[in-house]
PDB file of C-alpha atoms in Angstrom:
ATOM      1  CA  MET A  27      22.269 -17.432  11.849  1.00  0.00           C
ATOM      2  CA  SER A  28      19.631 -20.100  12.304  1.00  0.00           C
ATOM      3  CA  LEU A  29      17.020 -21.008   9.750  1.00  0.00           C
ATOM      4  CA  PRO A  30      13.440 -19.941  10.475  1.00  0.00           C
ATOM      5  CA  GLU A  31      11.382 -22.518  12.349  1.00  0.00           C
ATOM      6  CA  PRO A  32       8.417 -23.995  10.495  1.00  0.00           C
ATOM      7  CA  ALA A  33       5.042 -23.170  12.026  1.00  0.00           C
ATOM      8  CA  PRO A  34       4.124 -25.820  14.614  1.00  0.00           C
ATOM      9  CA  LEU A  35       1.650 -28.378  13.312  1.00  0.00           C
ATOM     10  CA  VAL A  36       0.693 -30.941  15.948  1.00  0.00           C
ATOM     11  CA  VAL A  37      -1.888 -33.702  16.337  1.00  0.00           C
ATOM     12  CA  VAL A  38      -2.762 -34.450  19.965  1.00  0.00           C
ATOM     13  CA  MET A  39      -3.579 -38.165  19.935  1.00  0.00           C
ATOM     14  CA  GLY A  40      -4.703 -40.884  22.324  1.00  0.00           C
ATOM     15  CA  VAL A  41      -7.664 -42.946  23.397  1.00  0.00           C
ATOM     16  CA  SER A  42     -11.015 -41.377  24.175  1.00  0.00           C
ATOM     17  CA  GLY A  43     -10.911 -39.627  27.531  1.00  0.00           C
ATOM     18  CA  SER A  44      -7.158 -38.958  27.489  1.00  0.00           C
ATOM     19  CA  GLY A  45      -7.719 -35.190  27.285  1.00  0.00           C
ATOM     20  CA  LYS A  46      -6.977 -34.578  23.601  1.00  0.00           C
ATOM     21  CA  SER A  47      -9.410 -31.685  23.216  1.00  0.00           C
ATOM     22  CA  THR A  48      -8.499 -29.963  26.477  1.00  0.00           C
ATOM     23  CA  VAL A  49      -4.745 -30.341  26.018  1.00  0.00           C
ATOM     24  CA  GLY A  50      -4.989 -29.527  22.297  1.00  0.00           C
ATOM     25  CA  ALA A  51      -6.815 -26.257  22.951  1.00  0.00           C
ATOM     26  CA  ALA A  52      -4.320 -25.286  25.674  1.00  0.00           C
ATOM     27  CA  LEU A  53      -1.340 -26.193  23.486  1.00  0.00           C
ATOM     28  CA  ALA A  54      -2.714 -24.202  20.550  1.00  0.00           C
ATOM     29  CA  GLN A  55      -3.223 -21.182  22.809  1.00  0.00           C
ATOM     30  CA  ARG A  56       0.341 -21.523  24.122  1.00  0.00           C
ATOM     31  CA  LEU A  57       1.767 -21.829  20.585  1.00  0.00           C
ATOM     32  CA  GLY A  58      -0.440 -19.019  19.236  1.00  0.00           C
ATOM     33  CA  VAL A  59      -1.977 -21.181  16.508  1.00  0.00           C
ATOM     34  CA  PRO A  60      -5.553 -22.295  15.693  1.00  0.00           C
ATOM     35  CA  PHE A  61      -7.077 -25.395  17.285  1.00  0.00           C
ATOM     36  CA  GLU A  62      -9.576 -27.791  15.734  1.00  0.00           C
ATOM     37  CA  ASP A  63     -11.263 -30.637  17.589  1.00  0.00           C
ATOM     38  CA  GLY A  64     -11.184 -33.677  15.324  1.00  0.00           C
ATOM     39  CA  ASP A  65     -14.478 -34.851  16.835  1.00  0.00           C
ATOM     40  CA  ASP A  66     -16.149 -31.911  15.107  1.00  0.00           C
ATOM     41  CA  LEU A  67     -15.105 -33.316  11.714  1.00  0.00           C
ATOM     42  CA  HIS A  68     -16.815 -36.694  12.173  1.00  0.00           C
ATOM     43  CA  PRO A  69     -19.725 -37.234   9.786  1.00  0.00           C
ATOM     44  CA  PRO A  70     -23.092 -37.759  11.509  1.00  0.00           C
ATOM     45  CA  ALA A  71     -23.037 -41.494  10.684  1.00  0.00           C
ATOM     46  CA  ASN A  72     -19.813 -41.953  12.685  1.00  0.00           C
ATOM     47  CA  ILE A  73     -21.234 -40.119  15.691  1.00  0.00           C
ATOM     48  CA  ALA A  74     -24.421 -42.197  15.532  1.00  0.00           C
ATOM     49  CA  LYS A  75     -22.397 -45.403  15.367  1.00  0.00           C
ATOM     50  CA  MET A  76     -20.179 -44.471  18.334  1.00  0.00           C
ATOM     51  CA  SER A  77     -23.178 -43.195  20.326  1.00  0.00           C
ATOM     52  CA  ALA A  78     -24.721 -46.638  19.863  1.00  0.00           C
ATOM     53  CA  GLY A  79     -21.577 -48.211  21.346  1.00  0.00           C
ATOM     54  CA  VAL A  80     -20.285 -49.553  18.026  1.00  0.00           C
ATOM     55  CA  PRO A  81     -16.578 -49.007  17.322  1.00  0.00           C
ATOM     56  CA  LEU A  82     -15.667 -47.362  14.038  1.00  0.00           C
ATOM     57  CA  ASP A  83     -13.911 -49.456  11.432  1.00  0.00           C
ATOM     58  CA  ASP A  84     -11.275 -48.327   8.955  1.00  0.00           C
ATOM     59  CA  ASP A  85     -13.893 -47.547   6.295  1.00  0.00           C
ATOM     60  CA  ASP A  86     -15.659 -45.221   8.760  1.00  0.00           C
ATOM     61  CA  ARG A  87     -12.407 -43.523   9.718  1.00  0.00           C
ATOM     62  CA  TYR A  88     -10.988 -42.941   6.220  1.00  0.00           C
ATOM     63  CA  PRO A  89     -13.123 -39.910   5.206  1.00  0.00           C
ATOM     64  CA  TRP A  90     -12.810 -38.463   8.725  1.00  0.00           C
ATOM     65  CA  LEU A  91      -9.013 -38.728   8.588  1.00  0.00           C
ATOM     66  CA  GLU A  92      -9.050 -37.137   5.126  1.00  0.00           C
ATOM     67  CA  ALA A  93     -10.975 -34.161   6.536  1.00  0.00           C
ATOM     68  CA  ILE A  94      -8.414 -33.874   9.343  1.00  0.00           C
ATOM     69  CA  GLY A  95      -5.555 -34.113   6.848  1.00  0.00           C
ATOM     70  CA  GLU A  96      -7.094 -31.394   4.680  1.00  0.00           C
ATOM     71  CA  TRP A  97      -7.438 -29.082   7.701  1.00  0.00           C
ATOM     72  CA  LEU A  98      -3.809 -29.709   8.646  1.00  0.00           C
ATOM     73  CA  ALA A  99      -2.611 -29.113   5.076  1.00  0.00           C
ATOM     74  CA  ALA A 100      -4.532 -25.829   4.966  1.00  0.00           C
ATOM     75  CA  HIS A 101      -2.701 -24.702   8.146  1.00  0.00           C
ATOM     76  CA  GLN A 102       0.864 -25.596   7.156  1.00  0.00           C
ATOM     77  CA  ALA A 103       1.951 -21.993   6.676  1.00  0.00           C
ATOM     78  CA  ASP A 104       0.608 -20.638   9.969  1.00  0.00           C
ATOM     79  CA  GLY A 105       0.543 -23.782  12.111  1.00  0.00           C
ATOM     80  CA  GLY A 106      -2.222 -25.445  14.065  1.00  0.00           C
ATOM     81  CA  VAL A 107      -3.151 -28.077  16.610  1.00  0.00           C
ATOM     82  CA  MET A 108      -5.682 -30.834  15.908  1.00  0.00           C
ATOM     83  CA  SER A 109      -7.087 -33.412  18.310  1.00  0.00           C
ATOM     84  CA  SER A 110      -7.557 -36.871  16.831  1.00  0.00           C
ATOM     85  CA  SER A 111      -7.348 -40.352  18.285  1.00  0.00           C
ATOM     86  CA  ALA A 112      -4.896 -41.367  15.485  1.00  0.00           C
ATOM     87  CA  LEU A 113      -4.734 -44.755  17.185  1.00  0.00           C
ATOM     88  CA  LYS A 114      -3.077 -46.757  14.394  1.00  0.00           C
ATOM     89  CA  ARG A 115       0.152 -46.123  12.534  1.00  0.00           C
ATOM     90  CA  LYS A 116      -1.713 -46.306   9.222  1.00  0.00           C
ATOM     91  CA  TYR A 117      -4.045 -43.498  10.371  1.00  0.00           C
ATOM     92  CA  ARG A 118      -1.048 -41.339  11.246  1.00  0.00           C
ATOM     93  CA  ASP A 119       0.519 -42.245   7.887  1.00  0.00           C
ATOM     94  CA  GLN A 120      -2.692 -41.080   6.183  1.00  0.00           C
ATOM     95  CA  LEU A 121      -2.375 -37.721   7.960  1.00  0.00           C
ATOM     96  CA  ARG A 122       1.329 -37.476   7.060  1.00  0.00           C
ATOM     97  CA  ARG A 123       0.425 -37.873   3.380  1.00  0.00           C
ATOM     98  CA  HIS A 124      -1.150 -34.419   3.748  1.00  0.00           C
ATOM     99  CA  VAL A 125       1.648 -32.994   5.944  1.00  0.00           C
ATOM    100  CA  PRO A 126       4.920 -34.982   5.936  1.00  0.00           C
ATOM    101  CA  HIS A 127       6.492 -32.990   8.809  1.00  0.00           C
ATOM    102  CA  LEU A 128       3.493 -33.492  11.127  1.00  0.00           C
ATOM    103  CA  ALA A 129       4.290 -33.964  14.832  1.00  0.00           C
ATOM    104  CA  PHE A 130       2.241 -35.975  17.315  1.00  0.00           C
ATOM    105  CA  LEU A 131       1.663 -35.568  21.027  1.00  0.00           C
ATOM    106  CA  HIS A 132       0.495 -38.947  22.346  1.00  0.00           C
ATOM    107  CA  LEU A 133      -1.380 -38.515  25.619  1.00  0.00           C
ATOM    108  CA  HIS A 134      -0.709 -41.778  27.411  1.00  0.00           C
ATOM    109  CA  GLY A 135      -2.415 -43.025  30.541  1.00  0.00           C
ATOM    110  CA  SER A 136      -3.404 -46.216  32.298  1.00  0.00           C
ATOM    111  CA  ARG A 137      -6.806 -47.730  31.663  1.00  0.00           C
ATOM    112  CA  GLU A 138      -7.793 -46.787  35.245  1.00  0.00           C
ATOM    113  CA  VAL A 139      -6.851 -43.115  34.849  1.00  0.00           C
ATOM    114  CA  ILE A 140      -8.630 -42.846  31.482  1.00  0.00           C
ATOM    115  CA  ALA A 141     -11.755 -44.653  32.754  1.00  0.00           C
ATOM    116  CA  ALA A 142     -11.935 -42.243  35.711  1.00  0.00           C
ATOM    117  CA  ARG A 143     -11.702 -39.295  33.304  1.00  0.00           C
ATOM    118  CA  GLN A 144     -14.410 -40.727  31.061  1.00  0.00           C
ATOM    119  CA  ALA A 145     -16.712 -41.060  34.052  1.00  0.00           C
ATOM    120  CA  THR A 146     -16.637 -37.253  34.413  1.00  0.00           C
ATOM    121  CA  ARG A 147     -17.870 -36.698  30.825  1.00  0.00           C
ATOM    122  CA  PRO A 148     -21.597 -37.400  30.899  1.00  0.00           C
ATOM    123  CA  GLY A 149     -23.322 -36.928  27.576  1.00  0.00           C
ATOM    124  CA  HIS A 150     -20.206 -37.342  25.415  1.00  0.00           C
ATOM    125  CA  PHE A 151     -21.039 -39.323  22.273  1.00  0.00           C
ATOM    126  CA  MET A 152     -18.211 -41.811  22.933  1.00  0.00           C
ATOM    127  CA  PRO A 153     -19.458 -44.177  25.643  1.00  0.00           C
ATOM    128  CA  ALA A 154     -17.028 -45.590  28.219  1.00  0.00           C
ATOM    129  CA  SER A 155     -17.898 -49.071  26.917  1.00  0.00           C
ATOM    130  CA  LEU A 156     -15.705 -48.397  23.868  1.00  0.00           C
ATOM    131  CA  LEU A 157     -12.573 -47.783  25.952  1.00  0.00           C
ATOM    132  CA  THR A 158     -11.526 -51.442  25.679  1.00  0.00           C
ATOM    133  CA  SER A 159     -11.670 -51.312  21.876  1.00  0.00           C
ATOM    134  CA  GLN A 160      -9.712 -48.051  21.887  1.00  0.00           C
ATOM    135  CA  PHE A 161      -6.868 -49.575  23.931  1.00  0.00           C
ATOM    136  CA  ALA A 162      -6.935 -52.712  21.736  1.00  0.00           C
ATOM    137  CA  THR A 163      -6.615 -50.572  18.592  1.00  0.00           C
ATOM    138  CA  LEU A 164      -3.894 -48.232  19.926  1.00  0.00           C
ATOM    139  CA  GLU A 165      -0.490 -48.582  18.268  1.00  0.00           C
ATOM    140  CA  PRO A 166       2.023 -46.403  20.148  1.00  0.00           C
ATOM    141  CA  LEU A 167       4.246 -44.025  18.207  1.00  0.00           C
ATOM    142  CA  ALA A 168       7.096 -45.882  16.519  1.00  0.00           C
ATOM    143  CA  PRO A 169      10.680 -44.643  16.914  1.00  0.00           C
ATOM    144  CA  ASP A 170      10.648 -43.296  13.340  1.00  0.00           C
ATOM    145  CA  GLU A 171       7.507 -41.205  13.949  1.00  0.00           C
ATOM    146  CA  ARG A 172       7.942 -37.549  14.886  1.00  0.00           C
ATOM    147  CA  GLY A 173       6.302 -37.052  18.241  1.00  0.00           C
ATOM    148  CA  LEU A 174       6.364 -37.231  22.005  1.00  0.00           C
ATOM    149  CA  VAL A 175       4.556 -39.413  24.535  1.00  0.00           C
ATOM    150  CA  ILE A 176       3.442 -37.634  27.706  1.00  0.00           C
ATOM    151  CA  ASP A 177       1.683 -39.116  30.731  1.00  0.00           C
ATOM    152  CA  VAL A 178      -1.786 -37.662  31.315  1.00  0.00           C
ATOM    153  CA  ALA A 179      -1.585 -38.098  35.092  1.00  0.00           C
ATOM    154  CA  GLN A 180      -0.580 -34.446  35.515  1.00  0.00           C
ATOM    155  CA  SER A 181      -2.195 -31.057  35.008  1.00  0.00           C
ATOM    156  CA  VAL A 182      -2.982 -29.689  31.553  1.00  0.00           C
ATOM    157  CA  ASP A 183      -0.500 -26.856  32.133  1.00  0.00           C
ATOM    158  CA  ALA A 184       2.228 -29.364  33.048  1.00  0.00           C
ATOM    159  CA  ILE A 185       1.520 -31.452  29.929  1.00  0.00           C
ATOM    160  CA  VAL A 186       1.686 -28.373  27.701  1.00  0.00           C
ATOM    161  CA  GLN A 187       4.890 -27.168  29.368  1.00  0.00           C
ATOM    162  CA  GLU A 188       6.509 -30.605  29.041  1.00  0.00           C
ATOM    163  CA  TYR A 189       5.588 -30.741  25.355  1.00  0.00           C
ATOM    164  CA  VAL A 190       6.955 -27.260  24.663  1.00  0.00           C
ATOM    165  CA  ASP A 191      10.171 -27.963  26.583  1.00  0.00           C
ATOM    166  CA  ARG A 192      10.812 -31.372  25.027  1.00  0.00           C
ATOM    167  CA  ALA A 193       9.842 -30.302  21.494  1.00  0.00           C
ATOM    168  CA  SER A 194      12.181 -27.287  21.737  1.00  0.00           C
ATOM    169  CA  ALA A 195      15.029 -29.410  23.082  1.00  0.00           C
ATOM    170  CA  SER A 196      14.679 -31.984  20.285  1.00  0.00           C
ATOM    171  CA  ARG A 197      14.592 -29.419  17.479  1.00  0.00           C
ATOM    172  CA  PRO A 198      17.893 -29.336  15.609  1.00  0.00           C
ATOM    173  CA  THR A 199      19.493 -25.959  15.020  1.00  0.00           C
ATOM    174  CA  THR A 200      21.194 -25.280  11.728  1.00  0.00           C
ATOM    175  CA  GLU A 201      23.781 -22.548  11.667  1.00  0.00           C
ATOM    176  CA  GLU A 202      24.793 -20.675   8.558  1.00  0.00           C
ATOM    177  CA  SER A 203      28.565 -20.478   8.041  1.00  0.00           C
TER     178      SER A 203
END
């Protein structure tokens, strides 16, 4: 007899324009858990700063990441999917302080693919001019971090299916004797 699986709790991460919100919403629907767009948890000052083309610094991000971590902690029992850039290891560590078993789905793509996607998002508060700073800040998942890296140069359905398949295959099964 296998032990019950914990409810899935996933952060869909990556640079702006990688599809975090779209993939996150589709993944949450597939997993049957709530979705929250991390952008909606930014304080107005952060949105104003990014809208002006100014990258956020760690002091700007700290309270935003705390709000994300609190949402994740509140959804541990039933699961959930959150979109968040989570570009640096220390940001992901901050989220894991709220939920140690947190998994990440890193949406990875070339600068050209991401720039083309950003060009189709007129009116988004994150201007394309900040893409360079996003790539400069990005620290890929380390081998000791729980998560998967998936290329964004495929359909949303394919990304979600790949995540579900790979996450299921990597989950250990524990049998009762």
